[in-house]
Amino acid sequence: MIRVGSGIDVHAFADGDHVMLGGVRLPHTQGVRAHSDGDVLLHALCDALLGAAGLGDIGQHFPDNDPQWRGAASGQFVTHAISLLAARGWQLVNADLTLLCEAPRIAAQREVIRASVAGLLGIAVEAVNLKATTTERLGFAGRGEGLAAMATVLIESASVTTP
Ligand code: MG
């Protein structure tokens, strides 16, 4: 059996000197406003994983009013989601991530981020794809007010055969 999941996340820029993307700290002229470390790529990925398995969303599992998650490294959301899936017999096949922002530009760090995400997911780097696009200066991302990410994942279960 296979299942597909999608996720999206947005964070506003705020004062700061770096953003976290895929578990990688990128120096930037701004930070992001967030309860956790505000890693949009990992938050979208986490929602895609939970969505594929029919397990709700990141807010249900990691409430943003829970002090336990203040400043949390978002990698732990992803690894927890993976463990929830594994407990139900699901394995991740691949993940495709898209970052939407004018800045920071990630071209120079793309492979570093990709490897970081693959490491968190416990899958081959070839099974993780990372895309980035601007929004042609349109909308909140285009105005530099924040950044967004989208994620799609495919999961499979060996224990259930498709009809
Ligand atoms: Mg978020």
Coordinates of N, CA and C in Angstrom, one line a residue, residues 3 6 24 30 33 36-37 43 51 57 61-62 88 96 98 102 107 114 120 122 145 150:
R3 N 0.8 5.7 0.2 CA 0.0 6.9 0.6 C 0.9 8.1 0.2
S6 N 1.0 15.8 1.8 CA 1.5 17.2 1.5 C 1.5 18.0 2.7
V24 N 19.6 23.1 8.9 CA 20.9 23.8 8.6 C 20.7 25.3 9.0
Q30 N 18.0 38.6 8.6 CA 16.8 38.5 9.5 C 16.7 37.1 10.0
R33 N 10.0 34.7 13.0 CA 9.2 34.6 14.2 C 8.6 33.3 14.4
S36 N 9.1 27.5 17.8 CA 10.3 26.6 17.7 C 11.4 27.3 17.0
D37 N 12.2 26.6 16.3 CA 13.3 27.3 15.6 C 12.8 27.8 14.2
H43 N 9.0 21.9 9.0 CA 7.6 21.9 9.4 C 6.7 21.5 8.3
G51 N 0.4 13.8 7.3 CA -0.7 13.7 6.4 C -0.8 12.4 5.7
D57 N -1.9 16.9 12.1 CA -0.9 17.9 11.7 C 0.0 18.2 12.8
H61 N 0.4 17.5 17.4 CA 1.4 16.7 18.0 C 2.4 17.6 18.8
F62 N 2.6 18.8 18.4 CA 3.6 19.7 19.0 C 2.9 21.1 19.2
R88 N 3.5 2.3 12.8 CA 2.3 1.8 12.1 C 2.7 1.1 10.8
D96 N 9.9 15.5 -1.5 CA 10.2 16.5 -2.4 C 9.8 17.9 -1.8
T98 N 9.9 22.2 -1.5 CA 10.0 23.5 -2.3 C 10.1 24.6 -1.3
E102 N 12.4 35.2 -1.5 CA 13.3 36.0 -2.2 C 14.7 35.8 -1.7
A107 N 21.2 28.2 -3.1 CA 21.9 27.4 -4.1 C 23.2 26.8 -3.5
R114 N 20.0 19.2 1.8 CA 19.4 18.0 1.3 C 20.0 16.8 2.1
L120 N 17.9 13.2 8.7 CA 16.8 13.2 9.7 C 15.8 12.1 9.3
G122 N 16.3 9.4 7.6 CA 16.9 8.0 7.5 C 16.7 7.4 6.1
E145 N 8.5 39.6 3.4 CA 7.9 39.6 4.7 C 8.1 38.3 5.4
M150 N 6.8 24.1 0.9 CA 5.8 23.0 0.6 C 6.6 21.7 0.6

